[in-house]
mmCIF file of C-alpha atoms in Angstrom:
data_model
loop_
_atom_site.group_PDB
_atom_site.id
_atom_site.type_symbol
_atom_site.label_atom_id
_atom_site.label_comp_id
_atom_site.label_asym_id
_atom_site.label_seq_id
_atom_site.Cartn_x
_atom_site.Cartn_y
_atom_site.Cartn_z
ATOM 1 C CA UNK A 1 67.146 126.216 123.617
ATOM 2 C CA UNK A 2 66.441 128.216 120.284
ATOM 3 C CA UNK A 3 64.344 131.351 121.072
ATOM 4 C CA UNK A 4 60.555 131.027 119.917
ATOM 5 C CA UNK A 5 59.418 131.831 116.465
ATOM 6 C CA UNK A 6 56.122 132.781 117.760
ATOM 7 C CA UNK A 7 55.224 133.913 121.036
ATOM 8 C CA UNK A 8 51.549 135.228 122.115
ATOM 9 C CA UNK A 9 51.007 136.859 125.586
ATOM 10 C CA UNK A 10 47.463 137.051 127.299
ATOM 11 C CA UNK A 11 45.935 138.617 123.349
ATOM 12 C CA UNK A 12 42.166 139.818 123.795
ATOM 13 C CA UNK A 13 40.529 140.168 119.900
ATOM 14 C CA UNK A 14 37.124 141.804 119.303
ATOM 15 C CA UNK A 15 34.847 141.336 115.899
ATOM 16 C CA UNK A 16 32.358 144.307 115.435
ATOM 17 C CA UNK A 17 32.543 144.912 118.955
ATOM 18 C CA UNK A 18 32.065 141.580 120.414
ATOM 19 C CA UNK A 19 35.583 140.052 122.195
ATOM 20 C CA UNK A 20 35.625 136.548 121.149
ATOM 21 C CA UNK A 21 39.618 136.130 122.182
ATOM 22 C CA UNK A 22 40.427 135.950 125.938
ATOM 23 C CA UNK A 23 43.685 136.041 126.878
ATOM 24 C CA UNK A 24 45.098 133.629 124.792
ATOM 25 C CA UNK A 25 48.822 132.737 125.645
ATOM 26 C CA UNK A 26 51.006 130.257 123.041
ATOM 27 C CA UNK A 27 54.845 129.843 122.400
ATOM 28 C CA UNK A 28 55.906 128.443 119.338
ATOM 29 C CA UNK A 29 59.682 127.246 118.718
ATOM 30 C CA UNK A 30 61.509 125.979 116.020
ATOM 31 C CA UNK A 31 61.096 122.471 115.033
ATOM 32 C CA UNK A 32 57.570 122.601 117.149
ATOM 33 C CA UNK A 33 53.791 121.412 115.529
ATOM 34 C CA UNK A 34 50.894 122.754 117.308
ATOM 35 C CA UNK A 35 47.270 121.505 116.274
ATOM 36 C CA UNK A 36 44.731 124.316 117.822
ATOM 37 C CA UNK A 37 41.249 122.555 117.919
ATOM 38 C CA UNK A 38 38.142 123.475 119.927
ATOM 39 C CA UNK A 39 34.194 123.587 119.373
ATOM 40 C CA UNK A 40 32.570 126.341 116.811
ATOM 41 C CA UNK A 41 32.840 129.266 117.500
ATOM 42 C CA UNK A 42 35.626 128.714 120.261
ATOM 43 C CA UNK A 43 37.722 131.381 118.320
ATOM 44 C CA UNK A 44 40.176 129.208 116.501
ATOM 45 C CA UNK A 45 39.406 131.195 113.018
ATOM 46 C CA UNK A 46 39.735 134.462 114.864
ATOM 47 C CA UNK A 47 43.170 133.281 116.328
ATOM 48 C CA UNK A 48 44.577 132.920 112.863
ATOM 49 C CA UNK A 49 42.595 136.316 111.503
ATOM 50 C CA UNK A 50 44.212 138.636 114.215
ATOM 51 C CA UNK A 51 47.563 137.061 113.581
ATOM 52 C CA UNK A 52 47.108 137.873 109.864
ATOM 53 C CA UNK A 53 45.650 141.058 110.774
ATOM 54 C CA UNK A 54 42.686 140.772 108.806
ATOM 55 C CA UNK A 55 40.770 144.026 108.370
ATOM 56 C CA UNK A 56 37.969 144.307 111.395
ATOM 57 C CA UNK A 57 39.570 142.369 113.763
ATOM 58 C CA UNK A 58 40.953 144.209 116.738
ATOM 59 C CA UNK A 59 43.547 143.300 119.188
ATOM 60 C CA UNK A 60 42.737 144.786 122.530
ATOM 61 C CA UNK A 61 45.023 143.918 124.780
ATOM 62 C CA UNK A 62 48.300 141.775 124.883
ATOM 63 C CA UNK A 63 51.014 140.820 122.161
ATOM 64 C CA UNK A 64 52.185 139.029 119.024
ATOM 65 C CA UNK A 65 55.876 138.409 118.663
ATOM 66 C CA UNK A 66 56.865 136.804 115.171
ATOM 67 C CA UNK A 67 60.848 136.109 115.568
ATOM 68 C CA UNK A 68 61.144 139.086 118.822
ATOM 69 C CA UNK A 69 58.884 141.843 116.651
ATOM 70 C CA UNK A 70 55.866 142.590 117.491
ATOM 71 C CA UNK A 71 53.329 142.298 114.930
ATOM 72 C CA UNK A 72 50.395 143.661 116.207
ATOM 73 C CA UNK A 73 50.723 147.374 114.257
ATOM 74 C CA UNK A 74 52.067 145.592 111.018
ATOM 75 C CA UNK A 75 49.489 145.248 107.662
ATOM 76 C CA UNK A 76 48.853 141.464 106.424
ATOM 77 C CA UNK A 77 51.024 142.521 103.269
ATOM 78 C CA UNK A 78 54.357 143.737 105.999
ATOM 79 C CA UNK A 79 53.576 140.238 108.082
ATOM 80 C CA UNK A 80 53.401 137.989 104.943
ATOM 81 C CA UNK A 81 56.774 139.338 103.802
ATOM 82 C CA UNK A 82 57.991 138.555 107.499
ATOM 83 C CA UNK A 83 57.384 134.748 106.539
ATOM 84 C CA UNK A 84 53.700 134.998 108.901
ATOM 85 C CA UNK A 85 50.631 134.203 106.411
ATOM 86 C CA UNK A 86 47.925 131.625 106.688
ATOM 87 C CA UNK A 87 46.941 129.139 103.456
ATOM 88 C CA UNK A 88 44.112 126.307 103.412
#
């Protein structure tokens, strides 16, 4: 089995102060689709802002592993030249 692309371990977020992320585990592999869905305000947004480390959203506690390196300290710019970045 091919070794995940994307790999999320119990990641707590905060927005001006307020945690809105909970622990939020998710493996991705190769080849996989995942559709995240859930009620406003459920935190789906602020999933894909803390991955893209958008300014003002904090990680607290846990990890984000894009292909085994751990994003978490990298700037949007150093993750979108990874291959990580989010379009509508």
């Amino acid at each position: 089995m091919a070794e995940p692309i994307l790999v999320i371990e119990g990641l707590h977020a905060q927005v001006e102060g307020k945690e809105i992320l909970r622990g939020v585990d998710l493996k991705i592999s190769p080849g996989e689709i995942h559709a995240i869905m859930g009620p406003n305000g459920s935190g789906k947004s602020t999933l894909a802002n803390v991955l893209m480390g958008k300014p003002g959203y904090e990680v607290t506690d846990g990890s984000v592993l894009f292909n085994g390196e751990d994003i978490v300290s990298l700037s949007p710019d150093e993750r979108a030249r990874r291959g990580l970045f989010l379009a509508f």
